[in-house]
Structure formats: C-alpha cells, structure tokens
Tab-separated table of C-alpha atoms in Angstrom:
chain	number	residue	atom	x	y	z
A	16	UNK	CA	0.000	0.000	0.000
A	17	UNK	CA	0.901	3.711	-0.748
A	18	UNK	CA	2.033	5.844	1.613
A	19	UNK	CA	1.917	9.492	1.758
A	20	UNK	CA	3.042	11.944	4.625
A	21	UNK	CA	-0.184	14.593	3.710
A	22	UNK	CA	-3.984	13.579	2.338
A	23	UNK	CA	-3.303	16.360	-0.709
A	24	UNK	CA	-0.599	14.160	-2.198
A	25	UNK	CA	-2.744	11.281	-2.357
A	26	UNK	CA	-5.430	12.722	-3.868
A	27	UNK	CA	-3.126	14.034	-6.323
A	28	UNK	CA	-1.899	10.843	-6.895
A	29	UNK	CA	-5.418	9.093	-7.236
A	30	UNK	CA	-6.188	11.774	-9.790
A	31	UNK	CA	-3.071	11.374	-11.877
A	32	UNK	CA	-4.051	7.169	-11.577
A	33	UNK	CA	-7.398	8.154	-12.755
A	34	UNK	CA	-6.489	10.615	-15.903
A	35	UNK	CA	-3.944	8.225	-16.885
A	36	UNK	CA	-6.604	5.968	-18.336
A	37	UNK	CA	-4.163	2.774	-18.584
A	38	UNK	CA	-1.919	5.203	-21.137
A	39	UNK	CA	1.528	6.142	-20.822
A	40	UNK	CA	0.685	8.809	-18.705
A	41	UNK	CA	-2.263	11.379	-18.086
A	42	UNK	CA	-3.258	13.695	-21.068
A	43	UNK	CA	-2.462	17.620	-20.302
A	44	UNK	CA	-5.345	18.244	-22.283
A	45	UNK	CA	-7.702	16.455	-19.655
A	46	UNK	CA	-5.776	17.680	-16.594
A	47	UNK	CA	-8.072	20.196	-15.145
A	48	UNK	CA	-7.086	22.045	-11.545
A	49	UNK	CA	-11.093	22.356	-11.276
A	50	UNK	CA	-11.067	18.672	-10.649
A	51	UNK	CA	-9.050	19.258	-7.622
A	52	UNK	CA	-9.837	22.358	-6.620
A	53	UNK	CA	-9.639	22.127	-2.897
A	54	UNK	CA	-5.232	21.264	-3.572
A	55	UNK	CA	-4.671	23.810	-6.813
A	56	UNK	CA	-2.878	26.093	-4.068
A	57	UNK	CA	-0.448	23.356	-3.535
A	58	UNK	CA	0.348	22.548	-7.904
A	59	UNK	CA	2.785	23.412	-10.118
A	60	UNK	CA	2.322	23.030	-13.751
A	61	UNK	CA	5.391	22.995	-16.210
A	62	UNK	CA	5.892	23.338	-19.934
A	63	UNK	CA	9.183	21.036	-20.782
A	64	UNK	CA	11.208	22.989	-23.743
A	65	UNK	CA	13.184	21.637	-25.915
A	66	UNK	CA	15.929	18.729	-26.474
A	67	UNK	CA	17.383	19.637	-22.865
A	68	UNK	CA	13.520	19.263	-21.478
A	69	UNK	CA	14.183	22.990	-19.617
A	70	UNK	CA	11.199	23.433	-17.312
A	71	UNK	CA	9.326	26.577	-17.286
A	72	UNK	CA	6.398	27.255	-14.716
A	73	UNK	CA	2.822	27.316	-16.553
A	74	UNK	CA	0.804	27.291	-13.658
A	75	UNK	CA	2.268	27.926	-9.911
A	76	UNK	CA	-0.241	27.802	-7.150
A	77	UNK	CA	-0.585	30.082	-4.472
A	78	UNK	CA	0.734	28.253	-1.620
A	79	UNK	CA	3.769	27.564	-3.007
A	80	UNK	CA	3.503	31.049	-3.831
A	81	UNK	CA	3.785	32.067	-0.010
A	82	UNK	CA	7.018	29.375	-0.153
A	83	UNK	CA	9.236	30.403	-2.829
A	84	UNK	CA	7.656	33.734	-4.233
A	85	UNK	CA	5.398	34.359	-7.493
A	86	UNK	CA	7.842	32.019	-10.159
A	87	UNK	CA	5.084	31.772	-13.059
A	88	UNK	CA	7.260	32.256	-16.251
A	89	UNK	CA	10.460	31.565	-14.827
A	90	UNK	CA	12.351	28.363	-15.395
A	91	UNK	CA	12.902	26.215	-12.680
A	92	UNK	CA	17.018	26.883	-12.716
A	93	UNK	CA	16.540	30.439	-12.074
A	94	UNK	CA	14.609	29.764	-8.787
A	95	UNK	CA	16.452	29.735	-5.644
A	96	UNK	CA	14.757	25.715	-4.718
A	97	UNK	CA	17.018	25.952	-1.650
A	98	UNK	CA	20.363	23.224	-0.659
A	99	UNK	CA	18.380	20.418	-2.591
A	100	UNK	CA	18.002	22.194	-5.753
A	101	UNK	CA	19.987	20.052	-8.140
A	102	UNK	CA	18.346	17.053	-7.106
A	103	UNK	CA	15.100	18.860	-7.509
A	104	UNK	CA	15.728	19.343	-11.098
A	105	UNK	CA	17.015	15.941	-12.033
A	106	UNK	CA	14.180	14.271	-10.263
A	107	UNK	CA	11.822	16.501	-12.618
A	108	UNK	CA	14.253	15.839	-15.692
A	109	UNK	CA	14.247	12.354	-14.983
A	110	UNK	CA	9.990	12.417	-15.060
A	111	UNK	CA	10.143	14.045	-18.148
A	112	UNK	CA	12.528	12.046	-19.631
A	113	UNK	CA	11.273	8.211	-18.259
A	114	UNK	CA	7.984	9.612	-18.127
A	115	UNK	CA	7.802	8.020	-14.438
A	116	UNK	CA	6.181	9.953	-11.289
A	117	UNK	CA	8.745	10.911	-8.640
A	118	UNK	CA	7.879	11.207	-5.074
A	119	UNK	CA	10.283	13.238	-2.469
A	120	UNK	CA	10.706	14.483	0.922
A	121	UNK	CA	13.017	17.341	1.634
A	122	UNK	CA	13.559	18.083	5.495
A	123	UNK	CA	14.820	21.467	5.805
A	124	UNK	CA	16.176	23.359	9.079
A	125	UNK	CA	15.914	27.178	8.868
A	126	UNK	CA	17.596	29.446	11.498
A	127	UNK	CA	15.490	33.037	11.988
A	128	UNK	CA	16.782	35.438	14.771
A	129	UNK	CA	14.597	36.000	17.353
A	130	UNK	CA	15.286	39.747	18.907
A	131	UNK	CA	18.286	39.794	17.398
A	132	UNK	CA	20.599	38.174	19.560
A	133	UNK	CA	19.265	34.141	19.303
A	134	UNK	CA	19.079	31.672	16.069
A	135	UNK	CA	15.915	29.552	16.407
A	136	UNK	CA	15.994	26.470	14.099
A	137	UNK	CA	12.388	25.926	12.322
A	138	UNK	CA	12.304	22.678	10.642
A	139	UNK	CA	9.640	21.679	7.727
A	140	UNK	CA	9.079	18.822	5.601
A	141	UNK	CA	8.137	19.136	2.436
A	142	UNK	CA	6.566	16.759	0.749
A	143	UNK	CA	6.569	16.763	-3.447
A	144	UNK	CA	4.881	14.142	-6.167
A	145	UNK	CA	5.440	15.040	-9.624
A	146	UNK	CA	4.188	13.188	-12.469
A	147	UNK	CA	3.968	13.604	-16.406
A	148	UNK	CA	1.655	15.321	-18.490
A	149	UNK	CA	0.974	13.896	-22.134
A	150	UNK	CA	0.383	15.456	-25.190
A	151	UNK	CA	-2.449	14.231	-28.173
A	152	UNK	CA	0.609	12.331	-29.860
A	153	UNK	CA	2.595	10.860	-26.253
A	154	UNK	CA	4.692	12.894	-25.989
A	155	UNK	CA	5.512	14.725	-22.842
A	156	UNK	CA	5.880	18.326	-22.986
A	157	UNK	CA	4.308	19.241	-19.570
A	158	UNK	CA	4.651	18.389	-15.950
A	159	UNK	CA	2.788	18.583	-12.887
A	160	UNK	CA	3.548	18.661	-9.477
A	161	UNK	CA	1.915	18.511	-5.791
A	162	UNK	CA	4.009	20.437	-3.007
A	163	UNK	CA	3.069	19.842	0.351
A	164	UNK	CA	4.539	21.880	3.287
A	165	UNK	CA	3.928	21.427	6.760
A	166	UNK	CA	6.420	21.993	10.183
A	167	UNK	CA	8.391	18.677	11.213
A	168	UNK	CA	8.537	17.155	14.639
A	169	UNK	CA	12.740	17.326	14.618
A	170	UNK	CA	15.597	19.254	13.152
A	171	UNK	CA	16.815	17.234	10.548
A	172	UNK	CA	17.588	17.722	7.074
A	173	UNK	CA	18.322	15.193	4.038
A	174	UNK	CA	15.910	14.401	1.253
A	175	UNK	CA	14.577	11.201	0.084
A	176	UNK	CA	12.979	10.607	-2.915
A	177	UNK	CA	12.483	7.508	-5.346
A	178	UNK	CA	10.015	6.826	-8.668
A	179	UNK	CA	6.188	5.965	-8.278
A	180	UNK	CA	5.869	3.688	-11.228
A	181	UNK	CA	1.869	4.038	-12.475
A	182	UNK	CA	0.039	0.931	-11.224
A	183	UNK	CA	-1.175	-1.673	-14.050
C-alpha cells in the first residue's frame, strides 16, 4: 500500500491514476485544476522545452507562492529551490525524460533570529509528487507537481525521494 506523509498528495496521486486511463501517462489536455480544486494552491504546472527538457512554470499555485515567491514564467534553474536544488531538477528531468512519477521528501532546518541576539531552528518537511503530463501524440511536454509543506517534529535535514511507477 501507498504511503503518503499529507492527504493532498494522495489525492493528487489518485487523480493522476485516474487521468492516466491505462496510457503512458495522463493527457495535459484532460488535466483540469477544477477537478481538484480544494489542492490547486499546492500545484505546479510545467511546460518542458526543448531537447534539454528545460522546465518553465505554466501554472504555480498560491501556496507555493507564499514558499518560494510568485515564479510563473520563470524556469525552474533560475529559482532559488534551496540546498536540494539540483536534485530537484534531475528528479523533474528524470519524469520528463522516463515519463515516471517521482515522489520526495526534503527536510529542511531554517535558522530566523529572534530579537536579534538568538538563532531559532524551524524545521519543515516538504513533501513533493510530480508526475507527467501527455500530449495528443505521447509525448511529454508538460509536468505537474503537488508540493506539500507542513512543520516537522525534529531538526533534521536530508531528502529522500524515489520513482512511483503508475500501477497496471
């Protein structure tokens, strides 16, 4: 059985299963962020550009708005995705290019001063499911994501991360 850390990842997981249709992967053309409305604040969507499958941000919803600052239009290498950024980008490469979901978990430990004078460590998890988007003739020139954010029990930082083949 599947295990996610937060509900919104599984549900967009069960809706990528559901577009997908038995295909290769889910259609852009039927992925619609009205289906799941009540997560859209938590999804990315990317165009993929070109022989070197650059990633450029389509759609980028408002909670990860309030994360990493308004990014629609920009390409994913000219945000600042924090210490785990170049694994970041070759797990989306490596979707694009397999045409595979990728599931992660970054822990990261941030330090803000508190009256100037004491560094308090805030730890989060973040929690990210990406999967591919298919165009009319297969190919896959799109991306979506699901980025989850929520405070972790302990300061620790690493990332895991492996591929989420589609069930049969």
């Amino acid at each position: 059985m599947l295990r996610f850390v937060s509900d919104e990842v599984l549900k967009f997981w069960d809706y990528g299963c559901w577009l997908r249709r038995g295909a290769r992967a889910p259609a852009f053309a039927d992925f619609d962020l009205m289906d799941i409305h009540d997560i859209s604040p938590h999804v990315i969507i990317l165009d993929v550009e070109g022989a070197e499958r650059r990633l450029r941000n389509r759609f980028v919803g408002t909670s990860v708005v309030a994360l990493f600052g308004e990014t629609t239009g920009y390409y994913m290498d000219e945000i600042d995705l924090g210490q785990y950024k170049d694994r970041l980008l070759e797990i989306y490469d490596e979707t694009a290019a397999a045409g595979i979901p990728y599931w992660s978990l970054a822990q990261v430990v941030v330090h803000e001063r508190v009256g100037g004078l004491v560094d308090y460590p805030l730890s989060f998890s973040y929690e990210r499911l990406v999967y591919p988007l298919a165009d009319a003739d297969g190919a896959i020139r799109h991306l979506t994501a699901v980025l989850f954010s929520q405070p972790a029990e302990a300061a620790t930082e690493g990332i895991s991360y492996h591929q989420m083949p589609w069930p049969e």
